[in-house]
XYZ file of C-alpha atoms in Angstrom:
295
model
C 102.729 -25.905 14.197
C 99.644 -23.638 15.594
C 96.656 -25.790 14.914
C 93.743 -24.773 13.415
C 91.123 -22.989 15.568
C 86.967 -23.602 16.290
C 85.548 -25.121 13.091
C 88.599 -24.776 11.453
C 89.636 -27.294 13.397
C 86.344 -29.932 13.624
C 86.064 -29.237 9.575
C 82.535 -27.914 10.729
C 80.447 -25.215 9.439
C 79.756 -22.526 11.496
C 76.672 -21.962 12.846
C 74.261 -19.735 11.481
C 72.205 -17.268 14.162
C 69.073 -17.936 13.402
C 67.246 -15.035 11.051
C 62.798 -14.601 10.765
C 62.563 -14.225 6.920
C 62.173 -11.046 5.493
C 58.188 -11.933 4.343
C 57.298 -12.769 8.401
C 58.441 -10.357 9.284
C 57.177 -7.923 7.177
C 53.638 -9.902 8.057
C 54.082 -9.339 11.920
C 54.982 -6.020 10.883
C 51.939 -4.989 9.662
C 49.850 -6.597 11.733
C 50.541 -4.751 14.361
C 50.447 -1.952 12.648
C 46.942 -3.591 11.594
C 45.736 -3.460 15.645
C 47.242 -0.418 17.169
C 45.014 1.757 14.047
C 41.685 -0.302 14.446
C 42.026 0.253 18.654
C 42.629 3.683 17.685
C 39.522 4.190 16.021
C 37.428 2.959 18.627
C 38.717 5.000 20.491
C 38.689 7.671 19.231
C 35.676 7.688 17.356
C 33.639 9.133 20.338
C 35.293 12.159 20.636
C 34.373 12.221 17.076
C 30.792 11.311 17.103
C 30.574 13.895 19.542
C 32.225 16.756 17.593
C 30.371 15.592 14.201
C 26.781 16.066 16.472
C 28.185 19.904 17.240
C 28.569 21.114 14.688
C 25.665 19.291 12.505
C 22.535 20.655 12.991
C 20.900 18.885 15.380
C 16.721 20.159 16.764
C 15.327 16.769 18.005
C 16.663 13.522 18.785
C 19.986 12.774 17.771
C 20.320 10.070 14.664
C 20.398 6.368 16.409
C 23.324 5.941 13.017
C 26.313 8.389 13.488
C 27.496 11.007 11.929
C 30.264 10.336 10.074
C 30.449 13.602 7.752
C 29.919 17.284 9.927
C 27.757 19.441 8.215
C 29.800 21.914 9.721
C 27.484 24.513 10.885
C 27.508 26.817 14.464
C 23.793 26.140 15.082
C 24.200 24.313 17.920
C 26.635 26.343 19.254
C 24.690 30.242 18.858
C 21.878 28.258 21.216
C 24.400 27.028 23.843
C 25.583 30.200 24.348
C 22.914 32.143 23.044
C 20.575 30.398 25.625
C 22.206 29.697 28.026
C 23.701 33.201 30.360
C 25.851 30.515 33.372
C 27.569 29.175 30.514
C 31.234 31.287 30.661
C 30.822 30.970 34.398
C 30.389 26.902 34.435
C 33.605 26.913 32.361
C 35.418 29.696 34.859
C 34.076 27.344 37.971
C 35.921 24.329 36.236
C 38.797 25.937 35.530
C 39.063 27.551 39.302
C 38.089 23.689 41.090
C 40.396 21.782 38.744
C 43.382 23.778 38.682
C 43.541 24.647 41.900
C 43.252 21.433 42.973
C 46.319 20.097 39.927
C 48.667 22.764 41.743
C 47.900 21.388 45.178
C 48.864 17.574 44.049
C 51.496 18.319 42.761
C 53.538 20.541 44.983
C 52.333 18.360 48.434
C 52.198 15.255 46.833
C 55.945 15.851 45.309
C 56.896 17.120 48.578
C 55.357 14.489 50.972
C 56.884 12.183 47.901
C 60.447 12.522 48.805
C 59.567 12.934 52.227
C 58.483 8.870 52.131
C 61.107 7.619 49.467
C 64.150 9.467 50.591
C 63.778 10.372 54.293
C 64.034 8.797 57.725
C 61.362 9.524 60.515
C 59.763 7.505 63.078
C 56.632 5.675 62.257
C 57.267 6.559 58.261
C 56.029 2.764 57.146
C 52.198 1.925 58.848
C 52.242 5.971 58.355
C 52.511 5.145 54.282
C 50.096 2.410 54.303
C 47.644 3.880 56.664
C 47.117 6.536 53.974
C 47.202 3.565 51.063
C 44.692 1.815 53.273
C 42.273 4.952 51.999
C 41.878 4.246 48.539
C 40.323 1.415 49.324
C 37.243 3.141 51.315
C 35.212 4.117 48.486
C 34.015 7.710 47.515
C 30.421 6.733 48.120
C 31.151 5.664 51.221
C 32.660 9.417 52.800
C 30.011 11.130 50.466
C 27.508 11.924 53.517
C 30.467 12.554 56.134
C 31.681 15.035 54.188
C 29.112 16.998 52.943
C 28.081 17.341 56.858
C 31.831 18.589 57.185
C 31.316 21.134 54.323
C 28.007 22.393 56.106
C 28.717 22.706 59.305
C 31.649 24.857 58.360
C 29.744 26.857 56.000
C 31.363 25.898 52.467
C 29.149 23.981 50.863
C 27.423 25.974 47.716
C 30.480 27.645 47.424
C 33.775 26.369 44.840
C 35.743 26.003 48.296
C 33.506 23.367 49.109
C 34.259 21.790 46.181
C 37.738 22.277 45.814
C 38.302 21.114 50.055
C 37.407 17.383 49.649
C 39.288 17.135 46.437
C 42.673 17.989 48.749
C 42.716 14.435 50.589
C 43.304 12.207 47.712
C 46.543 10.642 48.389
C 47.092 8.840 45.456
C 49.199 11.164 43.955
C 51.836 10.897 47.459
C 51.248 7.040 46.107
C 53.439 8.157 42.650
C 55.489 10.540 43.633
C 56.973 8.467 46.118
C 57.939 5.274 43.838
C 58.777 7.229 41.329
C 61.854 9.506 43.660
C 62.778 5.849 44.917
C 63.796 4.909 41.566
C 66.490 8.862 41.864
C 69.393 7.566 43.283
C 70.480 9.162 47.104
C 74.466 9.862 45.556
C 73.189 12.819 44.026
C 71.429 14.261 47.880
C 74.479 13.469 49.704
C 76.795 15.103 47.178
C 74.315 17.964 47.656
C 74.281 18.212 51.142
C 78.361 17.911 51.321
C 78.154 20.851 49.592
C 76.126 22.700 51.724
C 72.795 22.424 50.443
C 69.611 22.343 52.819
C 67.063 19.799 52.430
C 64.997 22.645 51.470
C 67.435 23.259 48.324
C 68.128 19.800 47.318
C 64.358 19.488 46.908
C 63.858 22.715 44.527
C 67.258 21.980 42.970
C 67.607 18.470 42.288
C 64.792 16.529 42.976
C 61.444 18.266 41.363
C 63.328 19.167 38.043
C 64.428 14.968 37.643
C 60.528 14.742 38.815
C 59.455 16.194 35.868
C 58.108 13.353 34.042
C 55.847 12.233 36.864
C 54.879 14.850 37.475
C 53.557 15.597 34.327
C 51.299 12.330 34.071
C 49.999 13.385 38.341
C 49.071 17.111 36.430
C 47.669 14.920 33.740
C 45.463 12.862 35.093
C 44.618 15.469 37.853
C 43.308 17.828 35.896
C 40.780 15.449 33.670
C 39.476 13.859 37.348
C 38.727 17.342 38.484
C 37.575 18.435 35.576
C 35.212 15.429 34.786
C 33.673 15.583 38.333
C 30.633 15.329 38.976
C 29.011 13.615 41.875
C 30.262 16.079 44.748
C 29.781 19.266 42.942
C 26.582 18.397 42.057
C 25.673 17.368 45.703
C 27.505 20.529 46.803
C 26.284 23.544 44.859
C 22.548 24.550 44.761
C 23.085 28.010 42.882
C 22.938 27.336 38.535
C 25.618 30.480 38.673
C 27.944 27.942 41.212
C 27.547 25.266 38.789
C 30.722 23.324 38.019
C 30.617 22.454 34.003
C 29.617 19.063 33.981
C 26.189 19.577 36.407
C 25.766 23.364 34.127
C 25.402 20.806 31.066
C 23.303 18.116 32.801
C 21.039 21.085 33.944
C 20.801 20.976 30.006
C 18.648 19.297 30.052
C 15.387 20.084 30.314
C 12.221 17.776 31.651
C 9.236 17.358 28.374
C 12.126 18.859 25.931
C 15.863 18.445 25.246
C 17.924 20.773 22.866
C 20.110 17.769 22.155
C 22.400 19.651 19.572
C 22.688 22.514 22.931
C 23.966 19.379 24.848
C 26.270 18.014 22.698
C 27.881 21.521 20.976
C 27.914 22.224 25.565
C 29.983 18.402 25.719
C 32.297 18.955 23.266
C 33.289 22.590 24.554
C 33.734 20.592 27.954
C 36.914 18.897 25.914
C 38.529 20.983 24.747
C 40.562 22.505 27.427
C 41.032 18.941 28.767
C 42.727 18.111 25.274
C 44.752 21.204 25.040
C 46.135 19.990 28.996
C 46.976 16.719 27.389
C 49.006 18.153 24.097
C 50.836 20.727 26.369
C 51.871 18.137 28.694
C 51.655 15.399 26.110
C 55.846 14.894 25.755
C 56.895 14.555 29.777
C 54.191 12.460 29.790
C 55.638 10.248 27.302
C 59.322 10.150 28.388
C 57.456 9.354 32.122
C 56.050 6.115 30.491
C 58.951 5.348 29.002
C 61.021 5.775 31.679
C 58.947 3.482 33.584
C 58.897 0.925 30.670
C 63.010 0.975 30.508
C 63.190 0.699 34.246
C 60.521 -1.716 34.558
């Protein structure tokens, strides 16, 4: 005779899994949505306020209360483009600086990160930690030595003088090393068995797998050096050589300031970073998602 098993034998009703009530789950969901909406409004309001002021004619001091409904007029932009003859130069200079430094970091930091993550060579760990320790040095400590070196090699008041120090930031090497370490080494070994060299392994296997991390690095680098203000302010002297941040800051007059022109200039300056983020956001979000899953 086959004995009954489990709850049938013991005469006990099966344990039911705990379930949250639908009401509590719905309230939790709406509370999370409300928190996210409030956070998004607080984060995006300064950007909205900037564009609202840019599209509203302002000739004197801007109103203390925020302009919630812009007038959608182009008076400020017309005064900016008509009265500032170097604005196109500033935009082009910022674009050259940000793109040059971003391209350098995407290529160099990915190759350096691959070497530190996958290759074995004497002093690898020591060299990596020495590079990483430079992140703890405050930027302001390096300004005077950087300026003296830049003047010594004749790059003061040139875009090269702005670009060259930007290539020495090692954060990207750390970011790419951490990401490449998570890639399986079996892929390289299989490619090496098939006769692939180091350059081919890096170009055809490692680099395509690093697209999310490369996109994140490109966005961070472009936004950082597009908005960089202090070093270009120090090294650039001639108005036509200014970057956009330095040029917009110089729109402020000594006795009178046209705030409408400043708002419109800042709004135009923000557009490239928004476009750059939207162009790479798919890879950026994919990298964040993969990092969350691996973490």
